Amino acid sequence: MVCMRIVVVAGGIGGARFLTGVRSAAPGADITAVVNTGDDVTLHGLRICPDLDSVMYTLGDGIDPERGWGRRGESWVVKDELAAYGAEPTWFGLGDRDLATHLVRTRMLDAGYPLSEVTLALAERWQPGVTLLPMSDQRVETHVVVTDPDTGRPQAIHFQEWWIRHRAALDPSAFVQVGVEDARPAPGVVEAFAAADAVLLAPSNPVVSVGTVLGVPGLREALLASPARVVGVSPVVGGAPVRGMADRCLPAIGVEVSAEGVGRHYGARSAGGLLDSWLVHETDVSDVPGVDVRRVPLLMTDPATTQAMAEAALNAARA
Ligand code: GDP
Ligand code: CA
């Protein structure tokens, strides 16, 4: 059998878990993950790439399974010491083990290596079994437009500040990708789509994960030019995100919080949208004109169900 080439567009937790399923559903396949870097932020002088790290730690078996992010067996000594200095921000979870990753990354970036090469170097340790590519080597940072409670005027804050510090409680009126006009797909991204046998959109946040990746100039075009079928997997089940706060993001871009809403937002490839197939949970009903909609179990509760979900996506890609 010829080696299958699979490209997965991914954010953090949802993307990472789905990728574990793809890896076990397609042993021997050449899998490339194109990962959102719009959540990236510089804190205490360190460059932090939350989604790349979630994917790397999850696939490398270093993730904390309960939290779903950061390192297993983590300690928080440095974070406490920074807080004792009153060094802001104090709301971001920087674990001691995790800090080593950010130190190595920042040092390499400062030395002039592009993020894609830094990511490759970090993955040497974790052996994720897939090729990890940032969506872009250029800096793109998602900001959220909210109403400043003091002045009543619109204000853009970094996505991490909105998501973690404010727990997404401030109503977002828009998401802005700062820097995106100067961004290009990272080396290998366009080539991966061009050579793919299957393109899968992970059940990641449609706005601030998948949406951000596809916002990089040229990336959406590369995906659409792929000879492979494009299969999306819904992160929304029964009218709510399975976990996280995607329901705070979708209304801001005018999308209903339902599998059908997200499917229609992605749209049929035959009509200028993204999808050939759309996977929704077995209990959901979803009509997306021009798209092959399939109802299958979509809860990644354990390795077997996660693998079955990935198999369903790969079957849809072969159709
Ligand atoms: P983040 O960057 O860490 O927020 O992670 P992603 O953007 O990759 O994924 C977040 C999305 O994953 C959320 O919208 C969740 O609804 C979705 N998600 C998490 N677990 C599951 C699951 O078991 N099944 C499905 N279908 N979606 C899930
Ligand atoms: Ca994320």
GROMACS .gro file of C-alpha atoms and ligand atoms in nm:
model
  348
    1MET     CA    1   0.000   0.000   0.000
    2VAL     CA    2   0.123   0.349  -0.083
    3CYS     CA    3   0.182   0.560   0.224
    4MET     CA    4  -0.117   0.782   0.292
    5ARG     CA    5  -0.054   1.152   0.339
    6ILE     CA    6  -0.285   1.324   0.583
    7VAL     CA    7  -0.295   1.692   0.673
    8VAL     CA    8  -0.481   1.802   0.986
    9VAL     CA    9  -0.564   2.165   1.061
   10ALA     CA   10  -0.553   2.191   1.440
   11GLY     CA   11  -0.579   2.416   1.742
   12GLY     CA   12  -0.484   2.307   2.094
   13ILE     CA   13  -0.675   2.049   2.297
   14GLY     CA   14  -0.935   1.945   2.039
   15GLY     CA   15  -0.671   1.928   1.770
   16ALA     CA   16  -0.424   1.739   1.987
   17ARG     CA   17  -0.670   1.471   2.096
   18PHE     CA   18  -0.799   1.425   1.744
   19LEU     CA   19  -0.442   1.386   1.619
   20THR     CA   20  -0.382   1.098   1.862
   21GLY     CA   21  -0.681   0.929   1.696
   22VAL     CA   22  -0.552   0.995   1.345
   23ARG     CA   23  -0.211   0.859   1.441
   24SER     CA   24  -0.356   0.532   1.567
   25ALA     CA   25  -0.617   0.506   1.289
   26ALA     CA   26  -0.351   0.536   1.019
   27PRO     CA   27  -0.031   0.366   1.134
   28GLY     CA   28   0.248   0.429   0.887
   29ALA     CA   29   0.075   0.730   0.735
   30ASP     CA   30   0.262   1.054   0.681
   31ILE     CA   31   0.068   1.298   0.902
   32THR     CA   32   0.122   1.673   0.904
   33ALA     CA   33  -0.043   1.897   1.161
   34VAL     CA   34  -0.085   2.263   1.062
   35VAL     CA   35  -0.124   2.428   1.399
   36ASN     CA   36  -0.273   2.760   1.507
   37THR     CA   37  -0.022   3.011   1.640
   38GLY     CA   38  -0.265   3.301   1.682
   39ASP     CA   39  -0.276   3.227   2.056
   40ASP     CA   40   0.098   3.284   2.088
   41VAL     CA   41   0.211   3.544   2.335
   42THR     CA   42   0.528   3.685   2.487
   43LEU     CA   43   0.522   3.688   2.868
   44HIS     CA   44   0.814   3.758   3.101
   45GLY     CA   45   1.029   3.779   2.789
   46LEU     CA   46   0.940   3.426   2.680
   47ARG     CA   47   0.769   3.324   2.359
   48ILE     CA   48   0.481   3.091   2.438
   49CYS     CA   49   0.296   2.885   2.174
   50PRO     CA   50   0.005   2.725   2.362
   51ASP     CA   51  -0.149   2.527   2.077
   52LEU     CA   52   0.179   2.393   1.939
   53ASP     CA   53   0.274   2.288   2.291
   54SER     CA   54  -0.063   2.122   2.358
   55VAL     CA   55  -0.022   1.917   2.041
   56MET     CA   56   0.345   1.838   2.109
   57TYR     CA   57   0.293   1.738   2.472
   58THR     CA   58  -0.021   1.536   2.395
   59LEU     CA   59   0.136   1.339   2.110
   60GLY     CA   60   0.462   1.305   2.304
   61ASP     CA   61   0.281   1.173   2.614
   62GLY     CA   62   0.391   1.464   2.829
   63ILE     CA   63   0.053   1.632   2.869
   64ASP     CA   64  -0.136   1.667   3.196
   65PRO     CA   65  -0.447   1.468   3.106
   66GLU     CA   66  -0.672   1.627   3.369
   67ARG     CA   67  -0.600   1.989   3.278
   68GLY     CA   68  -0.563   1.906   2.911
   69TRP     CA   69  -0.277   2.154   2.875
   70GLY     CA   70   0.074   2.184   3.018
   71ARG     CA   71   0.298   1.916   3.160
   72ARG     CA   72   0.211   1.616   3.371
   73GLY     CA   73   0.373   1.627   3.715
   74GLU     CA   74   0.403   2.005   3.687
   75SER     CA   75   0.515   2.235   3.970
   76TRP     CA   76   0.467   2.610   3.995
   77VAL     CA   77   0.765   2.744   4.189
   78VAL     CA   78   0.871   3.004   3.931
   79LYS     CA   79   0.514   3.127   3.887
   80ASP     CA   80   0.484   3.180   4.264
   81GLU     CA   81   0.821   3.354   4.276
   82LEU     CA   82   0.722   3.587   3.991
   83ALA     CA   83   0.400   3.669   4.175
   84ALA     CA   84   0.603   3.745   4.489
   85TYR     CA   85   0.785   4.010   4.286
   86GLY     CA   86   0.450   4.141   4.165
   87ALA     CA   87   0.571   4.066   3.813
   88GLU     CA   88   0.269   4.089   3.582
   89PRO     CA   89   0.094   3.905   3.438
   90THR     CA   90   0.019   3.662   3.718
   91TRP     CA   91  -0.288   3.504   3.554
   92PHE     CA   92  -0.107   3.290   3.298
   93GLY     CA   93  -0.022   2.933   3.402
   94LEU     CA   94   0.354   2.900   3.358
   95GLY     CA   95   0.469   2.571   3.503
   96ASP     CA   96   0.830   2.494   3.587
   97ARG     CA   97   0.862   2.205   3.342
   98ASP     CA   98   0.679   2.397   3.072
   99LEU     CA   99   0.917   2.691   3.121
  100ALA     CA  100   1.207   2.489   2.984
  101THR     CA  101   1.021   2.460   2.652
  102HIS     CA  102   0.965   2.836   2.640
  103LEU     CA  103   1.329   2.904   2.730
  104VAL     CA  104   1.462   2.682   2.453
  105ARG     CA  105   1.214   2.825   2.204
  106THR     CA  106   1.288   3.187   2.293
  107ARG     CA  107   1.661   3.133   2.279
  108MET     CA  108   1.637   2.978   1.933
  109LEU     CA  109   1.402   3.250   1.805
  110ASP     CA  110   1.639   3.516   1.941
  111ALA     CA  111   1.923   3.344   1.758
  112GLY     CA  112   1.729   3.387   1.435
  113TYR     CA  113   1.571   3.049   1.376
  114PRO     CA  114   1.217   3.063   1.235
  115LEU     CA  115   0.938   2.917   1.446
  116SER     CA  116   0.898   2.620   1.209
  117GLU     CA  117   1.261   2.516   1.272
  118VAL     CA  118   1.229   2.576   1.644
  119THR     CA  119   0.919   2.357   1.649
  120LEU     CA  120   1.105   2.083   1.466
  121ALA     CA  121   1.388   2.104   1.719
  122LEU     CA  122   1.153   2.084   2.018
  123ALA     CA  123   0.974   1.788   1.859
  124GLU     CA  124   1.306   1.601   1.842
  125ARG     CA  125   1.262   1.542   2.211
  126TRP     CA  126   0.891   1.458   2.208
  127GLN     CA  127   0.877   1.242   1.893
  128PRO     CA  128   0.511   1.321   1.828
  129GLY     CA  129   0.495   1.084   1.531
  130VAL     CA  130   0.353   1.358   1.309
  131THR     CA  131   0.516   1.656   1.139
  132LEU     CA  132   0.431   1.964   1.344
  133LEU     CA  133   0.410   2.284   1.143
  134PRO     CA  134   0.312   2.624   1.276
  135MET     CA  135   0.058   2.787   1.042
  136SER     CA  136   0.315   3.063   0.979
  137ASP     CA  137   0.665   3.169   1.079
  138GLN     CA  138   0.546   3.528   1.100
  139ARG     CA  139   0.395   3.659   1.418
  140VAL     CA  140   0.016   3.668   1.409
  141GLU     CA  141  -0.162   3.737   1.737
  142THR     CA  142  -0.535   3.714   1.785
  143HIS     CA  143  -0.685   4.010   1.967
  144VAL     CA  144  -1.040   4.038   2.090
  145VAL     CA  145  -1.239   4.358   2.067
  146VAL     CA  146  -1.436   4.413   2.389
  147THR     CA  147  -1.598   4.711   2.556
  148ASP     CA  148  -1.371   4.870   2.815
  149PRO     CA  149  -1.582   4.859   3.134
  150ASP     CA  150  -1.432   5.191   3.254
  151THR     CA  151  -1.462   5.405   2.941
  152GLY     CA  152  -1.739   5.220   2.754
  153ARG     CA  153  -1.521   5.233   2.444
  154PRO     CA  154  -1.404   4.946   2.227
  155GLN     CA  155  -1.067   4.806   2.322
  156ALA     CA  156  -0.860   4.523   2.172
  157ILE     CA  157  -0.695   4.288   2.418
  158HIS     CA  158  -0.474   3.988   2.351
  159PHE     CA  159  -0.666   3.664   2.310
  160GLN     CA  160  -0.492   3.509   2.612
  161GLU     CA  161  -0.593   3.797   2.833
  162TRP     CA  162  -0.956   3.760   2.723
  163TRP     CA  163  -0.957   3.380   2.740
  164ILE     CA  164  -0.761   3.313   3.059
  165ARG     CA  165  -0.768   3.629   3.266
  166HIS     CA  166  -1.130   3.717   3.191
  167ARG     CA  167  -1.245   3.358   3.128
  168ALA     CA  168  -1.404   3.485   2.804
  169ALA     CA  169  -1.662   3.670   3.015
  170LEU     CA  170  -1.633   4.005   2.831
  171ASP     CA  171  -1.860   4.010   2.526
  172PRO     CA  172  -1.644   3.998   2.213
  173SER     CA  173  -1.751   4.212   1.919
  174ALA     CA  174  -1.472   4.100   1.686
  175PHE     CA  175  -1.157   3.891   1.659
  176VAL     CA  176  -0.860   4.056   1.491
  177GLN     CA  177  -0.547   3.878   1.366
  178VAL     CA  178  -0.276   4.133   1.435
  179GLY     CA  179   0.007   4.094   1.185
  180VAL     CA  180  -0.178   3.861   0.951
  181GLU     CA  181  -0.138   4.077   0.641
  182ASP     CA  182   0.239   4.019   0.652
  183ALA     CA  183   0.212   3.647   0.723
  184ARG     CA  184   0.272   3.358   0.485
  185PRO     CA  185   0.212   2.987   0.534
  186ALA     CA  186   0.513   2.828   0.707
  187PRO     CA  187   0.753   2.628   0.488
  188GLY     CA  188   0.597   2.290   0.413
  189VAL     CA  189   0.234   2.393   0.462
  190VAL     CA  190   0.143   2.459   0.099
  191GLU     CA  191   0.343   2.153  -0.011
  192ALA     CA  192   0.162   1.934   0.244
  193PHE     CA  193  -0.182   2.034   0.112
  194ALA     CA  194  -0.066   1.983  -0.246
  195ALA     CA  195   0.053   1.629  -0.173
  196ALA     CA  196  -0.230   1.526   0.062
  197ASP     CA  197  -0.458   1.226   0.022
  198ALA     CA  198  -0.684   1.355   0.301
  199VAL     CA  199  -0.730   1.698   0.459
  200LEU     CA  200  -0.902   1.698   0.797
  201LEU     CA  201  -1.025   1.996   0.998
  202ALA     CA  202  -0.990   1.886   1.361
  203PRO     CA  203  -1.278   1.951   1.605
  204SER     CA  204  -1.098   2.268   1.709
  205ASN     CA  205  -1.242   2.611   1.779
  206PRO     CA  206  -1.384   2.724   1.442
  207VAL     CA  207  -1.310   3.091   1.512
  208VAL     CA  208  -0.983   3.123   1.702
  209SER     CA  209  -0.817   2.796   1.595
  210VAL     CA  210  -0.930   2.678   1.249
  211GLY     CA  211  -1.044   3.028   1.150
  212THR     CA  212  -0.711   3.179   1.246
  213VAL     CA  213  -0.509   2.919   1.055
  214LEU     CA  214  -0.720   2.971   0.743
  215GLY     CA  215  -0.680   3.348   0.778
  216VAL     CA  216  -0.312   3.333   0.686
  217PRO     CA  217  -0.293   3.473   0.331
  218GLY     CA  218  -0.254   3.189   0.083
  219LEU     CA  219  -0.332   2.911   0.327
  220ARG     CA  220  -0.702   2.875   0.253
  221GLU     CA  221  -0.619   2.882  -0.118
  222ALA     CA  222  -0.361   2.606  -0.069
  223LEU     CA  223  -0.616   2.394   0.117
  224LEU     CA  224  -0.877   2.446  -0.154
  225ALA     CA  225  -0.625   2.358  -0.426
  226SER     CA  226  -0.551   2.024  -0.259
  227PRO     CA  227  -0.640   1.719  -0.466
  228ALA     CA  228  -0.764   1.555  -0.145
  229ARG     CA  229  -1.114   1.565  -0.003
  230VAL     CA  230  -1.161   1.801   0.290
  231VAL     CA  231  -1.341   1.657   0.591
  232GLY     CA  232  -1.443   1.869   0.889
  233VAL     CA  233  -1.521   1.736   1.237
  234SER     CA  234  -1.764   1.931   1.453
  235PRO     CA  235  -1.640   2.061   1.789
  236VAL     CA  236  -2.002   2.143   1.874
  237VAL     CA  237  -2.221   1.862   2.003
  238GLY     CA  238  -2.584   1.911   2.104
  239GLY     CA  239  -2.565   2.289   2.069
  240ALA     CA  240  -2.258   2.340   2.289
  241PRO     CA  241  -1.883   2.298   2.258
  242VAL     CA  242  -1.771   1.968   2.409
  243ARG     CA  243  -1.532   2.163   2.628
  244GLY     CA  244  -1.398   2.514   2.641
  245MET     CA  245  -1.565   2.839   2.548
  246ALA     CA  246  -1.617   2.826   2.169
  247ASP     CA  247  -1.977   2.931   2.236
  248ARG     CA  248  -1.833   3.271   2.333
  249CYS     CA  249  -1.660   3.306   1.995
  250LEU     CA  250  -1.914   3.184   1.740
  251PRO     CA  251  -2.187   3.446   1.804
  252ALA     CA  252  -1.930   3.724   1.760
  253ILE     CA  253  -1.887   3.620   1.398
  254GLY     CA  254  -2.259   3.560   1.350
  255VAL     CA  255  -2.249   3.180   1.359
  256GLU     CA  256  -2.508   2.972   1.545
  257VAL     CA  257  -2.362   2.745   1.816
  258SER     CA  258  -2.462   2.417   1.655
  259ALA     CA  259  -2.298   2.154   1.436
  260GLU     CA  260  -2.515   2.279   1.151
  261GLY     CA  261  -2.418   2.640   1.215
  262VAL     CA  262  -2.046   2.560   1.206
  263GLY     CA  263  -2.089   2.332   0.902
  264ARG     CA  264  -2.269   2.607   0.711
  265HIS     CA  265  -2.008   2.859   0.822
  266TYR     CA  266  -1.732   2.638   0.675
  267GLY     CA  267  -1.954   2.582   0.370
  268ALA     CA  268  -1.949   2.345   0.075
  269ARG     CA  269  -1.634   2.329  -0.128
  270SER     CA  270  -1.848   2.311  -0.439
  271ALA     CA  271  -1.982   2.657  -0.348
  272GLY     CA  272  -1.656   2.829  -0.255
  273GLY     CA  273  -1.648   2.694   0.101
  274LEU     CA  274  -1.416   2.440   0.261
  275LEU     CA  275  -1.594   2.110   0.306
  276ASP     CA  276  -1.648   1.796   0.106
  277SER     CA  277  -1.767   1.612   0.417
  278TRP     CA  278  -1.885   1.720   0.762
  279LEU     CA  279  -1.890   1.490   1.063
  280VAL     CA  280  -2.147   1.564   1.331
  281HIS     CA  281  -2.224   1.373   1.649
  282GLU     CA  282  -2.463   1.079   1.610
  283THR     CA  283  -2.738   1.262   1.802
  284ASP     CA  284  -2.710   1.583   1.598
  285VAL     CA  285  -2.900   1.662   1.281
  286SER     CA  286  -2.725   1.890   1.039
  287ASP     CA  287  -2.813   1.997   0.688
  288VAL     CA  288  -2.528   2.162   0.502
  289PRO     CA  289  -2.616   2.208   0.133
  290GLY     CA  290  -2.363   2.049  -0.102
  291VAL     CA  291  -2.180   1.865   0.178
  292ASP     CA  292  -2.176   1.494   0.259
  293VAL     CA  293  -2.288   1.507   0.625
  294ARG     CA  294  -2.217   1.199   0.836
  295ARG     CA  295  -2.347   1.125   1.185
  296VAL     CA  296  -2.093   0.934   1.395
  297PRO     CA  297  -1.989   0.933   1.762
  298LEU     CA  298  -1.774   1.243   1.815
  299LEU     CA  299  -1.681   1.224   2.183
  300MET     CA  300  -1.311   1.166   2.239
  301THR     CA  301  -1.356   1.000   2.576
  302ASP     CA  302  -1.086   0.734   2.539
  303PRO     CA  303  -0.829   0.617   2.283
  304ALA     CA  304  -1.068   0.371   2.116
  305THR     CA  305  -1.349   0.622   2.055
  306THR     CA  306  -1.097   0.882   1.944
  307GLN     CA  307  -0.947   0.639   1.695
  308ALA     CA  308  -1.293   0.543   1.567
  309MET     CA  309  -1.372   0.909   1.514
  310ALA     CA  310  -1.053   0.957   1.313
  311GLU     CA  311  -1.135   0.643   1.111
  312ALA     CA  312  -1.476   0.791   1.027
  313ALA     CA  313  -1.306   1.109   0.908
  314LEU     CA  314  -1.057   0.912   0.695
  315ASN     CA  315  -1.341   0.704   0.548
  316ALA     CA  316  -1.520   1.023   0.449
  317ALA     CA  317  -1.198   1.144   0.289
  318ARG     CA  318  -1.177   0.825   0.081
  319ALA     CA  319  -1.537   0.847  -0.039
  320GDP     P1  320  -0.772   2.496   2.229
  320GDP     O1  321  -0.685   2.570   2.132
  320GDP     O2  322  -0.695   2.431   2.339
  320GDP     O3  323  -0.892   2.573   2.272
  320GDP     O4  324  -0.826   2.373   2.148
  320GDP     P2  325  -0.891   2.354   2.006
  320GDP     O5  326  -0.929   2.482   1.940
  320GDP     O6  327  -0.808   2.259   1.928
  320GDP     O7  328  -1.018   2.273   2.046
  320GDP     C1  329  -1.119   2.327   2.124
  320GDP     C2  330  -1.247   2.261   2.080
  320GDP     O8  331  -1.233   2.120   2.095
  320GDP     C3  332  -1.365   2.302   2.163
  320GDP     O9  333  -1.450   2.383   2.085
  320GDP     C4  334  -1.431   2.168   2.198
  320GDP    O10  335  -1.569   2.169   2.172
  320GDP     C5  336  -1.361   2.066   2.108
  320GDP     N1  337  -1.354   1.937   2.169
  320GDP     C6  338  -1.290   1.902   2.282
  320GDP     N2  339  -1.310   1.771   2.311
  320GDP     C7  340  -1.392   1.723   2.211
  320GDP     C8  341  -1.450   1.596   2.184
  320GDP    O11  342  -1.434   1.498   2.256
  320GDP     N3  343  -1.529   1.586   2.072
  320GDP     C9  344  -1.552   1.693   1.988
  320GDP     N4  345  -1.630   1.673   1.881
  320GDP     N5  346  -1.497   1.813   2.011
  320GDP    C10  347  -1.419   1.828   2.121
  321CA      CA  348  -0.582   2.764   2.136
   0.00000   0.00000   0.00000
